[in-house]
Amino acid sequence: MATTVRRAVLTLPAAPLGPENPLPVLRAPADVHTLDERSRDGLPRDMARQIGYEPLRSLLPVRLLDGYRRSRREAGFEAVVMENAHLRVTVLPGLGGRVHSLVHVPTGRELLYRNPVFQPANFALNGAWFSGGIEWNIGATGHTTLSCAPLHAALVPAPDGGEMVRLWEWERLRDLPFQVDLWLPGDSEFLYVGVRVRNPHERPAPVYWWSNIAVPEGPGTRVLAPADEAWHFGYERALRRIPVPQWEGEDRTYPLRSTYPADFFYEVPDGARPWIASLDAEGHGLVQTSTARLRGRKLFVWGAGEGGRRWQEWLTETGTGGYAEIQAGLARTQLEHVRLEAGAEFSWLEAYGPLSADPGPVHGPDWAAARSCAEASLAAALPRERVEEAYGAWRVAADTEPGERLAAGSGWGALEVLCGGHELPGTPFPESGLGEAQAPWTELWRTGVFPSPRRVAPPGPSLVAPHWRDMLETAPADPLTEYHLGVAQWHAGDVAQAVRSWERGLALAPSRWPLLRCLAVADALAGDRARAAQRFFEAFEDLAEESRGGEPWTAAESALGREAMTALLAAGRLPAARAVWDRLRPALREEGRFRLLAARLLAAEGHVGAARRVFEEGFELPDLREGDEILSEVWSSLADRPLPQAYNFRMRPPG
């Protein structure tokens, strides 16, 4: 059977993504993967060096996606389906190129964890993320900012004469273009995935890549990889070397034998074939392998504890099976970034397919025998040499220009190619791809002037790369230009210049709230809690006066209202916090994030019983951050009894 590629529409119960948060992300990302400094002692030299290499200082120029909700209704998602006699692959170009489903056709068995709903949650670096399938993580430690973003997609001639699906985009945190080529040869039981990350700049760049595969976590499921040791990273933020499979009295290769969520980064020996498999009690499941460039392998478990199970329900719907994640990356751990030299590229080939092995040794007490059994089954199904041959064949096709377009991504790559004159065979970013968001920046590049908006609206996205900062510095200094220049200077670490730019803009600005908010964040990070609270208050008051109807204004009020109330509560400015609450749109007050702020405000005003009733009446926090313990912290200040199960999202042991 020849491979077919067709368009389709995938219909799922889905929560809407909502609008972008219009406030620039000036604070460093709250990353649960930050390593405790005491844990760095004794790490291998290359690991320690890469952990310290260019950690993410800011999410700029990316914006937060935090406007999603928890109510779901049927929605259609554009999909691309590749199928031969062995596999049926469903890809979602509009959602980060996620492989939603990988079905073994002869048995009808789904090899992945296929989420039956689309429910965003706060796991991506910029907020919205959803679970399930195979995710392509590029950028920096964490889930990519492209998790819920559209990628460019097109058909390209495959090495075997058929068609492959190319996905590509411009990753904005590190300013790098990348491509993912999905290739399913007609007679293959394995999906091949060719990946390339390029650095078109004249400076080195830090690169992060992890392919994240969700797999069912049944009670008999075991994860196997060619390693006798692993690096354990829990939400206590400590990294330590542990034996595989037994640790602290349990076999940790079974996902449900851990209590709390944790990462296990396997120490794959140099020269060993890199692979990882998840096999059920009968020895059936999924295997992933690759060429040597993708050296890291990882198991993530939610664990069997109450918090992990609550997160699983939160990301899907009650009654569906849980999942674990098996992953493959450029480094040994996800705390590391790898240096990519100027003008260079990283490329590799991955393979995904079914694996069946004798369940006796696979689930036996002898770990070496279990690994050997799985590896022998992989060698029979897909010899290592065949992966290398496929990689060589794919590299010849990697520069082939795309044919029929299947989906369109953002216009940011087109802007960078236009400005930088980059030549990127195989991944075109034509000028025709420029959109409304890029229009003012295109005009700045062409004329040297940042244009005034045609209508009153929250400021559009800021760009912060050095060449854009240089253009802003030489442009006429009107308030909007000073606002964007300050954001770019802030990103570069020049806090004093950023503050001066915002203060200059404030003196003449007809719309003061965007500049006041930036100055408030600067005050907060400088430790001036009182002045920060006052500026947040003034910013919200100005926004409330200026605000119109429509989604962007509501998003601005929601984002700034949360920041203002949080800062005012921290500063003890209770009447001002109450004034902000009173000026909120009624619909915003019903949102979970503001229900929590209402409880905090009531408690601070001395109405502890009323604050406790907010919890007892029930609310949901759609954008609760991975690892955030705000719910348990607030509850413990209101009641002496245990945290209600509905609010228990703890990812680490108490204390």
XYZ file of C-alpha atoms in Angstrom:
655
model
C 0.000 0.000 0.000
C 1.442 3.376 -1.034
C 1.454 6.130 1.561
C -1.411 8.589 1.246
C -1.444 12.141 2.588
C -4.765 13.925 2.955
C -6.313 16.884 4.689
C -8.910 16.261 7.385
C -10.775 18.007 10.182
C -10.398 16.684 13.722
C -13.413 17.462 15.924
C -12.874 17.614 19.684
C -14.526 19.162 22.735
C -12.318 22.251 23.016
C -11.819 25.222 25.293
C -11.122 28.418 23.315
C -7.563 29.767 23.498
C -8.731 33.332 24.022
C -6.701 36.443 23.220
C -3.029 37.079 23.862
C -2.111 38.970 27.015
C -1.173 42.440 25.682
C 1.259 43.249 28.530
C 4.935 42.634 27.672
C 6.459 39.857 29.791
C 9.065 41.846 31.727
C 9.511 39.397 34.586
C 11.705 36.341 34.135
C 9.647 33.201 33.576
C 8.666 31.350 36.741
C 10.340 28.074 35.870
C 9.830 24.990 38.013
C 12.899 23.517 36.290
C 15.334 25.960 37.903
C 18.098 24.016 39.607
C 18.950 24.638 43.246
C 22.543 25.961 43.252
C 23.586 23.403 45.877
C 22.745 20.630 43.402
C 25.412 21.748 40.924
C 28.288 20.403 42.980
C 29.638 17.172 41.549
C 27.844 17.335 38.204
C 29.777 16.245 35.098
C 31.695 19.204 33.690
C 29.877 19.333 30.344
C 26.487 19.094 32.031
C 27.305 21.870 34.500
C 28.596 24.077 31.679
C 25.446 23.579 29.589
C 23.158 24.145 32.573
C 24.840 27.518 33.034
C 24.874 28.397 29.324
C 22.435 31.149 28.321
C 19.465 30.350 30.568
C 16.342 32.171 29.475
C 16.277 35.682 30.968
C 12.992 36.739 29.448
C 10.075 35.532 27.333
C 10.325 38.618 25.146
C 9.371 39.112 22.361
C 6.763 36.369 22.903
C 3.481 37.234 24.580
C 1.593 35.218 27.177
C -1.375 33.092 26.174
C -3.456 33.093 29.350
C -6.957 33.948 28.155
C -8.279 30.383 27.905
C -11.114 28.961 29.961
C -12.370 25.596 31.218
C -15.704 25.416 29.359
C -15.529 23.268 26.224
C -17.637 22.864 23.104
C -17.162 20.940 19.869
C -14.591 22.551 17.556
C -12.842 21.495 14.375
C -9.049 21.492 13.954
C -7.333 21.339 10.578
C -5.369 18.081 10.375
C -3.085 16.248 7.964
C -3.367 12.447 7.892
C -0.545 10.220 6.579
C -1.317 6.533 6.173
C 0.166 3.313 4.822
C -0.625 -0.346 5.531
C 1.087 -0.124 8.936
C 0.534 3.333 10.459
C -1.979 6.166 10.415
C -0.499 9.482 11.576
C -2.637 12.535 12.402
C -0.811 15.874 12.562
C -2.184 19.239 13.745
C -0.256 22.038 11.972
C -2.303 24.715 13.748
C -1.259 23.458 17.199
C 2.526 23.416 17.043
C 2.591 20.578 14.507
C 1.576 18.135 17.260
C 1.235 14.491 16.213
C -2.178 13.899 17.756
C -2.457 10.198 16.968
C -0.269 7.305 15.801
C -2.363 4.203 15.091
C -0.959 0.752 14.310
C -3.318 -0.108 11.450
C -3.178 -3.971 11.552
C -4.253 -4.083 15.208
C -6.063 -0.736 15.478
C -3.960 0.020 18.567
C -3.259 3.666 19.416
C 0.454 3.904 20.209
C 0.260 7.329 21.860
C -1.832 8.831 24.605
C -4.488 10.574 22.513
C -6.217 13.306 24.484
C -9.990 13.201 23.831
C -10.296 16.963 24.476
C -8.392 20.154 23.755
C -7.883 21.815 27.149
C -5.155 24.454 27.458
C -3.342 24.703 30.770
C -0.426 26.753 32.071
C 2.526 24.518 31.215
C 4.138 26.175 28.186
C 6.760 28.855 28.695
C 4.169 31.388 27.546
C 1.159 29.748 29.157
C -1.224 27.724 26.996
C -0.267 24.075 26.476
C -2.223 20.852 26.059
C -1.360 17.243 26.751
C -1.130 14.214 24.497
C 0.577 13.088 21.288
C 4.093 14.024 20.175
C 5.210 17.604 20.780
C 8.251 19.343 19.241
C 9.873 21.441 21.974
C 12.320 24.100 20.833
C 13.471 27.306 22.507
C 14.414 26.948 26.160
C 13.837 24.694 29.154
C 10.123 23.930 29.262
C 7.295 23.446 26.802
C 7.724 25.528 23.659
C 5.939 28.846 23.157
C 4.662 27.309 19.895
C 2.600 24.636 21.691
C -0.685 26.215 20.602
C 0.596 28.230 17.628
C 0.221 27.541 13.905
C 3.238 26.318 11.941
C 3.839 26.562 8.211
C 3.122 23.219 6.547
C 3.506 21.916 2.998
C 4.040 18.784 0.961
C 7.603 17.980 -0.126
C 8.869 15.089 -2.281
C 10.043 12.291 0.026
C 13.294 10.370 -0.514
C 11.366 7.250 -1.604
C 9.422 9.127 -4.281
C 6.304 9.648 -2.194
C 5.333 12.747 -0.225
C 6.402 13.975 3.170
C 4.886 16.722 5.313
C 7.171 19.610 6.194
C 6.493 21.819 9.212
C 8.563 24.944 9.799
C 8.609 28.205 11.763
C 10.829 30.913 13.221
C 11.388 30.246 16.939
C 11.414 33.717 18.499
C 12.964 33.171 21.941
C 16.280 32.177 20.351
C 15.644 33.765 16.921
C 16.188 30.504 15.030
C 14.355 28.843 12.106
C 13.631 25.119 12.296
C 11.893 22.410 10.294
C 10.289 19.048 11.055
C 9.818 16.642 8.121
C 7.380 13.762 8.637
C 8.055 10.871 6.268
C 6.152 7.570 6.168
C 7.642 5.286 3.489
C 5.102 3.022 1.789
C 6.426 -0.228 3.282
C 7.522 1.130 6.661
C 6.232 0.261 10.121
C 7.993 3.381 11.400
C 7.320 7.082 10.992
C 10.552 8.950 10.205
C 10.970 12.502 11.469
C 13.812 14.636 10.136
C 14.589 17.720 12.219
C 16.838 20.654 11.429
C 17.610 23.754 13.515
C 19.639 26.476 11.778
C 21.540 29.496 13.065
C 21.610 32.108 10.285
C 23.207 34.757 12.493
C 26.812 35.870 12.950
C 26.807 34.899 16.614
C 26.451 31.559 18.449
C 23.030 30.649 19.750
C 21.805 28.389 22.573
C 19.594 25.537 21.354
C 17.100 23.410 23.244
C 15.175 20.502 21.757
C 13.111 17.735 23.305
C 10.622 15.557 21.440
C 7.900 14.880 23.992
C 5.829 11.691 23.561
C 2.744 11.020 25.671
C 2.083 7.300 26.238
C -0.592 5.430 28.241
C 0.482 4.685 31.812
C -1.453 1.511 32.646
C -0.546 -0.360 35.843
C 1.598 -2.835 33.891
C 3.365 -0.245 31.729
C 7.155 -0.199 31.907
C 9.532 2.296 30.279
C 12.848 0.915 29.036
C 15.987 2.705 27.865
C 19.658 1.680 27.488
C 20.849 2.985 30.860
C 21.788 1.754 34.326
C 21.675 5.225 35.878
C 19.466 8.303 35.627
C 19.428 11.889 36.801
C 16.366 12.418 38.979
C 14.814 15.882 39.021
C 11.797 16.507 41.222
C 9.901 19.636 42.069
C 12.257 20.148 45.011
C 14.579 21.466 42.224
C 17.396 19.047 43.043
C 19.269 16.993 40.430
C 20.836 13.746 41.631
C 22.206 10.581 40.069
C 20.243 7.448 40.946
C 20.381 3.781 39.908
C 17.976 2.293 37.347
C 15.538 0.648 37.830
C 15.392 0.379 41.644
C 15.500 3.522 43.771
C 14.247 4.023 47.325
C 12.640 0.608 47.345
C 10.627 0.896 44.134
C 11.155 0.101 40.469
C 10.850 3.597 38.984
C 10.622 2.371 35.385
C 6.936 1.728 36.121
C 5.333 5.214 36.050
C 2.705 4.489 38.686
C 5.266 3.382 41.278
C 6.262 6.974 42.022
C 4.126 9.134 44.288
C 5.007 12.625 43.070
C 5.692 14.029 39.592
C 9.336 13.661 38.607
C 11.789 13.568 35.700
C 14.185 10.674 35.134
C 16.923 11.600 32.631
C 18.611 8.383 31.558
C 22.407 8.261 31.357
C 22.742 6.665 27.908
C 26.388 5.559 27.435
C 28.415 7.144 24.645
C 28.185 5.026 21.494
C 25.089 3.132 22.617
C 22.093 3.157 20.325
C 19.717 5.859 21.633
C 16.151 4.620 22.126
C 13.295 4.579 24.615
C 10.194 2.375 24.726
C 6.964 2.143 26.680
C 5.568 -1.419 26.808
C 2.396 -2.670 28.458
C 1.941 -5.840 30.535
C 1.774 -7.973 27.354
C 4.978 -6.436 25.959
C 3.299 -4.205 23.340
C 3.777 -0.479 22.927
C 5.750 2.314 21.290
C 9.457 2.743 20.675
C 11.351 5.871 19.671
C 14.911 5.828 18.355
C 17.132 8.292 16.523
C 20.524 9.091 15.109
C 23.194 9.925 17.677
C 22.730 13.710 17.699
C 19.589 13.290 19.817
C 21.410 11.763 22.758
C 19.131 12.381 25.772
C 16.259 10.150 26.906
C 13.786 10.886 29.670
C 10.774 9.519 31.524
C 8.355 11.970 33.124
C 5.803 10.577 35.570
C 2.839 12.246 37.196
C 2.967 9.642 39.932
C 0.172 7.998 41.855
C -0.224 10.753 44.469
C -3.278 12.964 44.821
C -1.694 16.042 43.202
C -0.471 14.174 40.122
C -3.845 12.497 39.600
C -5.560 15.884 39.956
C -3.324 17.344 37.244
C -4.161 14.423 34.964
C -7.880 15.108 35.369
C -7.261 18.828 34.850
C -5.575 18.252 31.478
C -8.240 15.964 30.055
C -11.561 14.767 31.492
C -12.464 12.550 34.409
C -12.552 8.850 33.581
C -9.969 8.841 30.816
C -6.727 6.929 31.244
C -3.636 8.660 32.514
C -0.346 9.066 30.715
C 3.392 9.371 31.181
C 5.903 11.032 28.859
C 8.922 9.505 27.191
C 11.211 12.058 25.623
C 14.341 12.507 23.523
C 16.589 15.566 23.537
C 19.823 17.203 22.443
C 21.383 17.127 25.930
C 21.312 14.693 28.835
C 18.849 16.818 30.812
C 16.287 19.502 30.065
C 18.155 21.969 32.250
C 20.826 22.341 29.558
C 21.184 24.417 26.387
C 23.608 23.442 23.620
C 25.754 25.935 21.738
C 25.125 26.220 17.984
C 27.845 28.137 16.182
C 27.153 31.006 13.803
C 26.033 29.802 10.390
C 25.827 26.175 11.568
C 22.958 23.730 12.017
C 21.901 20.711 14.035
C 20.038 17.902 12.263
C 18.971 14.355 13.088
C 16.404 11.693 12.259
C 13.918 10.129 14.660
C 11.804 6.999 14.158
C 8.514 6.123 15.882
C 6.706 2.824 15.633
C 5.192 -0.228 17.332
C 7.339 -2.579 19.390
C 6.478 -6.019 20.748
C 8.797 -7.949 23.033
C 8.584 -11.055 25.211
C 6.793 -9.868 28.375
C 8.659 -12.399 30.519
C 12.078 -10.772 30.414
C 10.675 -7.280 29.747
C 8.847 -7.350 33.084
C 11.289 -9.609 34.868
C 13.540 -8.668 37.798
C 16.724 -8.676 35.695
C 17.022 -5.134 34.294
C 19.835 -6.025 31.913
C 17.752 -8.863 30.465
C 14.702 -6.608 30.128
C 16.688 -3.973 28.263
C 18.396 -6.537 26.052
C 15.073 -8.128 25.140
C 13.553 -4.786 24.122
C 16.676 -3.728 22.243
C 16.805 -7.029 20.349
C 13.168 -6.573 19.321
C 13.976 -3.052 18.132
C 16.994 -4.300 16.166
C 14.789 -6.869 14.429
C 12.043 -4.351 13.662
C 14.326 -1.446 12.690
C 18.087 -2.054 12.479
C 20.248 0.879 13.479
C 21.801 0.922 10.018
C 18.418 1.539 8.424
C 17.939 4.656 10.551
C 21.329 5.965 9.429
C 20.462 5.221 5.784
C 17.130 7.017 6.143
C 18.875 10.005 7.693
C 21.268 10.218 4.748
C 18.403 10.009 2.266
C 16.427 12.658 4.129
C 19.360 15.091 4.300
C 19.424 15.126 0.494
C 15.761 16.206 0.524
C 15.988 18.666 3.431
C 16.649 21.666 1.130
C 13.911 20.786 -1.370
C 11.490 23.669 -1.750
C 7.981 22.940 -0.454
C 5.148 22.267 -2.899
C 1.452 22.367 -2.047
C 0.862 24.480 1.059
C -1.185 22.872 3.807
C -1.126 25.565 6.514
C 0.338 28.997 7.267
C 2.310 29.960 10.367
C 3.161 33.432 11.636
C 4.668 36.332 9.713
C 7.609 36.827 12.095
C 9.966 34.659 10.058
C 9.110 36.656 6.935
C 9.988 39.867 8.786
C 13.351 38.514 9.993
C 14.269 37.167 6.543
C 13.293 40.475 4.926
C 15.352 42.444 7.422
C 18.329 40.080 7.627
C 18.479 38.854 4.036
C 18.817 35.236 5.190
C 18.959 32.386 2.679
C 17.107 29.340 4.049
C 16.618 26.652 1.377
C 13.678 24.395 2.144
C 11.944 26.739 4.584
C 10.710 29.818 2.720
C 9.513 32.864 4.617
C 8.281 35.037 1.732
C 7.363 38.703 2.099
C 3.770 37.748 1.258
C 3.599 36.118 4.699
C 3.796 39.459 6.513
C 0.629 40.273 8.471
C -0.939 43.021 10.535
C 1.286 42.374 13.565
C 4.426 42.869 11.463
C 3.177 45.997 9.639
C 4.544 48.697 12.001
C 7.899 46.947 12.221
C 8.107 46.656 8.452
C 7.476 50.404 8.236
C 10.171 51.067 10.838
C 12.627 49.014 8.773
C 11.682 50.762 5.526
C 11.365 54.367 6.772
C 13.145 54.602 10.122
C 9.917 55.757 11.786
C 7.679 53.673 14.033
C 4.136 54.577 12.917
C 1.405 55.902 15.163
C -1.600 53.573 15.468
C -4.666 54.373 13.402
C -6.987 53.807 16.346
C -6.731 53.788 20.115
C -5.787 50.266 21.187
C -3.416 48.482 23.557
C 0.132 48.555 22.130
C 1.043 45.761 19.755
C 3.905 43.284 20.307
C 7.411 44.598 20.984
C 10.528 43.310 19.204
C 13.744 43.157 21.181
C 16.558 41.719 19.028
C 19.643 43.999 18.787
C 18.890 45.155 15.235
C 15.379 46.222 16.213
C 16.667 47.996 19.308
C 19.141 49.913 17.134
C 16.343 51.020 14.791
C 14.172 52.162 17.709
C 17.048 54.159 19.187
C 17.420 56.192 15.971
C 13.670 56.596 15.319
C 11.810 59.811 16.292
C 11.173 59.651 20.030
C 7.378 59.694 20.331
C 5.723 57.974 23.348
C 4.937 54.697 21.566
C 8.488 54.423 20.226
C 9.859 55.119 23.718
C 7.596 52.371 25.078
C 8.896 49.769 22.612
C 12.496 50.996 22.997
C 12.242 50.597 26.765
C 11.010 47.030 26.374
C 13.961 46.227 24.067
C 16.441 47.858 26.471
C 14.917 45.959 29.384
C 15.345 42.689 27.508
C 19.009 43.544 26.894
C 19.545 44.015 30.641
C 19.860 47.813 30.483
C 17.301 48.546 33.188
C 18.327 52.166 33.794
C 17.988 53.074 30.110
C 14.648 51.284 29.899
C 13.291 53.267 32.833
C 14.518 56.518 31.275
C 12.835 55.661 27.970
C 9.540 54.884 29.690
C 9.727 58.062 31.789
C 10.403 60.170 28.672
C 7.447 58.566 26.933
C 5.203 59.084 29.957
C 5.706 62.852 29.891
C 3.877 63.190 26.567
C 1.814 60.008 26.318
C -1.914 60.363 25.651
C -2.244 56.755 26.854
C -0.280 56.481 30.109
C -1.157 53.030 31.410
C 1.254 50.936 29.268
C 4.235 53.046 30.404
C 3.076 53.236 34.028
C 2.716 49.475 34.117
C 6.286 48.976 32.816
C 7.623 51.399 35.426
C 5.627 49.584 38.128
C 7.278 46.277 37.195
C 10.702 47.973 37.330
C 9.900 49.354 40.792
C 8.747 45.943 42.019
C 11.893 44.200 40.822
C 14.010 46.974 42.397
C 12.334 46.230 45.745
C 10.296 49.450 45.982
C 7.020 47.787 46.861
C 5.181 50.990 47.768
C 5.972 52.879 44.568
C 5.266 49.783 42.481
C 1.827 49.448 44.083
C 1.039 53.104 43.460
C 2.063 52.930 39.818
C 0.094 49.724 39.270
C -2.930 51.468 40.791
C -2.512 54.548 38.576
C -1.995 52.349 35.509
C -5.196 50.431 36.147
C -7.162 53.629 36.793
C -5.914 55.084 33.503
C -6.754 51.883 31.630
C -10.242 51.770 33.134
C -10.861 55.340 31.924
C -9.553 54.642 28.417
C -10.872 51.127 27.888
C -13.317 50.384 25.096
C -15.289 47.295 24.261
C -13.738 44.299 22.598
C -11.421 41.411 23.359
C -8.046 43.272 23.462
C -9.312 45.761 26.028
C -10.891 43.075 28.198
C -7.622 41.113 28.062
C -5.685 44.218 29.117
C -8.048 44.902 32.037
C -7.831 41.288 33.171
C -4.031 41.166 33.042
C -3.394 44.561 34.605
C -6.166 44.110 37.168
C -4.527 40.923 38.430
C -1.112 42.564 38.636
C -2.473 45.665 40.353
C -4.485 43.798 42.980
C -1.570 41.456 43.727
C 0.848 44.379 44.177
C -1.606 46.376 46.302
C -2.311 43.408 48.579
C 1.426 42.822 49.006
C 1.871 46.482 49.957
C -1.046 46.439 52.392
C -2.998 48.967 50.291
C -6.381 47.390 50.962
C -8.683 50.339 50.046
C -6.848 50.718 46.719
C -7.100 46.965 46.074
C -10.847 47.183 46.795
C -11.101 50.149 44.387
C -9.525 48.073 41.629
C -11.959 45.252 42.352
C -14.894 47.665 42.198
C -13.824 48.945 38.747
C -13.458 45.493 37.200
C -15.999 44.449 34.616
C -18.579 42.157 36.300
C -17.667 39.289 33.966
C -14.022 39.474 35.056
C -14.949 39.227 38.743
C -16.464 35.806 38.068
C -13.219 34.393 36.658
C -11.295 32.000 38.873
C -8.174 34.166 39.042
C -10.237 37.054 40.431
C -12.224 34.800 42.750
C -8.918 33.840 44.343
C -7.912 37.515 44.597
C -11.305 38.237 46.165
C -10.647 35.598 48.825
C -7.230 37.099 49.543
C -8.693 40.603 49.757
C -11.511 39.501 52.073
C -9.034 37.730 54.361
C -6.772 40.782 54.463
C -9.787 42.932 55.373
C -10.490 40.576 58.289
C -13.386 38.666 56.714
C -11.825 35.213 56.991
C -15.142 33.366 56.986
C -16.228 35.106 53.802
C -12.865 34.317 52.228
C -13.226 30.649 53.158
C -16.704 30.582 51.621
C -15.199 31.602 48.266
C -13.297 28.299 48.339
C -16.279 26.355 49.651
C -18.554 27.706 46.892
C -15.981 26.509 44.369
C -13.949 28.113 41.625
C -11.411 27.012 39.044
C -8.111 28.668 38.197
C -7.714 27.951 34.455
C -4.163 29.314 34.308
C -2.807 27.714 37.488
C 0.919 27.355 36.806
C 2.727 24.022 36.952
C 4.271 23.815 40.422
C 2.412 26.884 41.762
C 1.205 26.328 45.327
C -0.853 29.518 45.714
C -4.092 27.595 46.326
C -2.671 25.577 49.215
C -0.930 28.667 50.617
C -4.098 30.764 50.681
C -6.217 27.893 52.035
C -3.775 27.235 54.876
C -4.185 30.867 55.960
C -7.976 30.465 56.057
C -8.596 27.038 57.589
C -7.015 24.415 59.860
C -8.380 21.477 57.898
C -6.773 19.764 54.879
C -6.891 21.383 51.460
C -10.010 20.201 49.568
C -9.096 17.686 46.878
C -10.405 19.923 44.077
C -7.615 22.410 44.880
C -4.795 19.947 45.475
C -2.274 20.343 42.650
C 0.860 19.820 44.746
C 3.773 18.445 42.740
C 6.158 17.841 45.640
C 6.048 16.441 49.165
C 4.799 18.901 51.817
C 7.632 20.878 53.367
